Amino acid sequence: MKAAPCPFCGSHETTCVSRFGSAQLLSQYYCQNCSSFFEYVRWEGEGERQHREEGEDACPNA
Ligand SMILES: [Zn+2]
């Protein structure tokens, strides 16, 4: 599963810490590389919908 890239340092060493409204597909991530929090929006139509419905992309802390 591809992690959300950190917008600050570009690292993929990120952890999903919370998920907001599913309609907006907005999740909050924590970058372990630069110790920064950021929000990541996953848009519809990226081919991830099936993964989400299967629970493979579910945030473990949601
Ligand atoms: Zn970072």
Tab-separated table of N, CA and C and ligand atoms in Angstrom:
chain	number	residue	atom	x	y	z
A	1	MET	N	0.845	-1.196	0.000
A	1	MET	CA	0.000	0.000	0.000
A	1	MET	C	0.873	1.235	0.000
A	2	LYS	N	0.663	2.104	-0.939
A	2	LYS	CA	1.466	3.317	-1.048
A	2	LYS	C	1.056	4.328	0.011
A	3	ALA	N	2.035	4.809	0.761
A	3	ALA	CA	1.757	5.789	1.801
A	3	ALA	C	1.659	7.178	1.201
A	4	ALA	N	0.961	8.056	1.915
A	4	ALA	CA	0.862	9.435	1.465
A	4	ALA	C	2.223	10.114	1.630
A	5	PRO	N	2.717	10.748	0.591
A	5	PRO	CA	4.025	11.404	0.684
A	5	PRO	C	3.946	12.674	1.515
A	6	CYS	N	4.991	12.916	2.294
A	6	CYS	CA	5.054	14.125	3.098
A	6	CYS	C	5.267	15.336	2.191
A	7	PRO	N	4.424	16.383	2.340
A	7	PRO	CA	4.553	17.566	1.487
A	7	PRO	C	5.760	18.423	1.863
A	8	PHE	N	6.337	18.155	3.014
A	8	PHE	CA	7.457	18.973	3.491
A	8	PHE	C	8.802	18.399	3.070
A	9	CYS	N	8.963	17.100	3.225
A	9	CYS	CA	10.254	16.499	2.926
A	9	CYS	C	10.169	15.420	1.846
A	10	GLY	N	8.929	15.062	1.462
A	10	GLY	CA	8.775	14.085	0.393
A	10	GLY	C	8.917	12.642	0.847
A	11	SER	N	9.090	12.435	2.151
A	11	SER	CA	9.265	11.085	2.670
A	11	SER	C	7.956	10.296	2.629
A	12	HIS	N	8.085	9.008	2.452
A	12	HIS	CA	6.907	8.139	2.505
A	12	HIS	C	6.813	7.441	3.857
A	13	GLU	N	7.660	7.842	4.785
A	13	GLU	CA	7.611	7.269	6.135
A	13	GLU	C	6.547	8.004	6.926
A	14	THR	N	5.300	7.793	6.523
A	14	THR	CA	4.207	8.516	7.145
A	14	THR	C	3.214	7.554	7.767
A	15	THR	N	2.519	8.034	8.784
A	15	THR	CA	1.536	7.211	9.481
A	15	THR	C	0.198	7.931	9.511
A	16	CYS	N	-0.869	7.217	9.161
A	16	CYS	CA	-2.201	7.788	9.222
A	16	CYS	C	-2.625	7.864	10.682
A	17	VAL	N	-2.944	9.066	11.155
A	17	VAL	CA	-3.291	9.233	12.561
A	17	VAL	C	-4.781	9.479	12.773
A	18	SER	N	-5.481	9.930	11.763
A	18	SER	CA	-6.919	10.123	11.920
A	18	SER	C	-7.567	10.294	10.555
A	19	ARG	N	-8.822	10.041	10.518
A	19	ARG	CA	-9.565	10.199	9.267
A	19	ARG	C	-10.796	11.037	9.538
A	20	PHE	N	-11.012	11.994	8.636
A	20	PHE	CA	-12.167	12.866	8.793
A	20	PHE	C	-13.306	12.373	7.914
A	21	GLY	N	-14.182	13.266	7.527
A	21	GLY	CA	-15.355	12.875	6.750
A	21	GLY	C	-14.994	12.063	5.530
A	22	SER	N	-15.623	10.911	5.394
A	22	SER	CA	-15.301	10.028	4.286
A	22	SER	C	-15.671	10.656	2.950
A	23	ALA	N	-16.639	11.588	2.974
A	23	ALA	CA	-17.053	12.224	1.727
A	23	ALA	C	-15.927	13.083	1.159
A	24	GLN	N	-15.100	13.618	2.048
A	24	GLN	CA	-14.006	14.477	1.599
A	24	GLN	C	-12.712	13.681	1.447
A	25	LEU	N	-12.732	12.454	1.938
A	25	LEU	CA	-11.554	11.602	1.805
A	25	LEU	C	-10.313	12.264	2.387
A	26	LEU	N	-10.498	12.930	3.506
A	26	LEU	CA	-9.395	13.670	4.108
A	26	LEU	C	-8.842	12.908	5.312
A	27	SER	N	-7.572	12.653	5.262
A	27	SER	CA	-6.916	11.951	6.356
A	27	SER	C	-5.747	12.780	6.875
A	28	GLN	N	-5.481	12.642	8.166
A	28	GLN	CA	-4.335	13.332	8.733
A	28	GLN	C	-3.199	12.335	8.920
A	29	TYR	N	-2.037	12.746	8.482
A	29	TYR	CA	-0.864	11.866	8.560
A	29	TYR	C	0.236	12.521	9.390
A	30	TYR	N	1.084	11.690	9.923
A	30	TYR	CA	2.248	12.145	10.664
A	30	TYR	C	3.498	11.641	9.950
A	31	CYS	N	4.409	12.556	9.668
A	31	CYS	CA	5.648	12.177	8.997
A	31	CYS	C	6.696	11.814	10.044
A	32	GLN	N	7.179	10.590	9.960
A	32	GLN	CA	8.167	10.140	10.935
A	32	GLN	C	9.554	10.686	10.603
A	33	ASN	N	9.714	11.166	9.392
A	33	ASN	CA	11.022	11.657	8.967
A	33	ASN	C	11.298	13.065	9.483
A	34	CYS	N	10.298	13.965	9.358
A	34	CYS	CA	10.503	15.353	9.778
A	34	CYS	C	9.563	15.740	10.920
A	35	SER	N	8.863	14.754	11.486
A	35	SER	CA	8.008	14.974	12.648
A	35	SER	C	6.967	16.071	12.417
A	36	SER	N	6.321	16.010	11.259
A	36	SER	CA	5.307	17.007	10.933
A	36	SER	C	3.970	16.325	10.668
A	37	PHE	N	2.913	17.020	11.023
A	37	PHE	CA	1.581	16.538	10.698
A	37	PHE	C	1.120	17.217	9.417
A	38	PHE	N	0.390	16.476	8.600
A	38	PHE	CA	-0.175	17.081	7.396
A	38	PHE	C	-1.450	16.357	7.033
A	39	GLU	N	-2.281	17.046	6.267
A	39	GLU	CA	-3.531	16.455	5.818
A	39	GLU	C	-3.382	16.023	4.368
A	40	TYR	N	-3.921	14.872	4.093
A	40	TYR	CA	-3.810	14.324	2.748
A	40	TYR	C	-5.194	14.025	2.203
A	41	VAL	N	-5.484	14.579	1.047
A	41	VAL	CA	-6.787	14.373	0.423
A	41	VAL	C	-6.665	13.382	-0.716
A	42	ARG	N	-7.448	12.357	-0.633
A	42	ARG	CA	-7.464	11.363	-1.700
A	42	ARG	C	-8.742	11.544	-2.503
A	43	TRP	N	-8.566	11.929	-3.749
A	43	TRP	CA	-9.726	12.228	-4.574
A	43	TRP	C	-10.347	10.972	-5.150
A	44	GLU	N	-11.613	11.105	-5.461
A	44	GLU	CA	-12.310	10.023	-6.145
A	44	GLU	C	-11.720	9.860	-7.545
A	45	GLY	N	-11.796	8.655	-8.066
A	45	GLY	CA	-11.389	8.433	-9.435
A	45	GLY	C	-9.908	8.146	-9.607
A	46	GLU	N	-9.203	7.897	-8.517
A	46	GLU	CA	-7.788	7.578	-8.637
A	46	GLU	C	-7.551	6.067	-8.686
A	47	GLY	N	-8.645	5.326	-8.679
A	47	GLY	CA	-8.506	3.882	-8.715
A	47	GLY	C	-8.324	3.280	-7.335
A	48	GLU	N	-8.571	4.087	-6.300
A	48	GLU	CA	-8.394	3.611	-4.932
A	48	GLU	C	-9.716	3.193	-4.298
A	49	ARG	N	-10.803	3.440	-5.001
A	49	ARG	CA	-12.107	3.213	-4.413
A	49	ARG	C	-12.289	1.752	-4.004
A	50	GLN	N	-11.876	0.855	-4.862
A	50	GLN	CA	-12.060	-0.561	-4.562
A	50	GLN	C	-11.267	-0.955	-3.317
A	51	HIS	N	-10.076	-0.381	-3.191
A	51	HIS	CA	-9.242	-0.694	-2.036
A	51	HIS	C	-9.918	-0.227	-0.748
A	52	ARG	N	-10.509	0.956	-0.800
A	52	ARG	CA	-11.157	1.482	0.402
A	52	ARG	C	-12.351	0.625	0.791
A	53	GLU	N	-13.103	0.204	-0.210
A	53	GLU	CA	-14.286	-0.596	0.092
A	53	GLU	C	-13.899	-1.944	0.677
A	54	GLU	N	-12.729	-2.399	0.318
A	54	GLU	CA	-12.245	-3.681	0.839
A	54	GLU	C	-11.571	-3.520	2.188
A	55	GLY	N	-11.391	-2.275	2.590
A	55	GLY	CA	-10.801	-2.021	3.893
A	55	GLY	C	-9.277	-2.039	3.899
A	56	GLU	N	-8.664	-2.198	2.750
A	56	GLU	CA	-7.194	-2.266	2.698
A	56	GLU	C	-6.573	-0.903	2.951
A	57	ASP	N	-7.356	0.134	2.696
A	57	ASP	CA	-6.834	1.487	2.851
A	57	ASP	C	-7.375	2.143	4.112
A	58	ALA	N	-8.008	1.371	4.982
A	58	ALA	CA	-8.618	1.933	6.165
A	58	ALA	C	-7.566	2.401	7.156
A	59	CYS	N	-7.830	3.533	7.760
A	59	CYS	CA	-6.945	4.040	8.786
A	59	CYS	C	-7.127	3.186	10.047
A	60	PRO	N	-6.076	2.646	10.589
A	60	PRO	CA	-6.201	1.748	11.755
A	60	PRO	C	-6.721	2.456	12.995
A	61	ASN	N	-6.609	3.764	13.046
A	61	ASN	CA	-7.036	4.519	14.221
A	61	ASN	C	-8.382	5.197	14.010
A	62	ALA	N	-9.007	5.006	12.884
A	62	ALA	CA	-10.267	5.672	12.583
A	62	ALA	C	-11.381	5.128	13.475
B	1	ZN	ZN	8.303	14.910	6.269
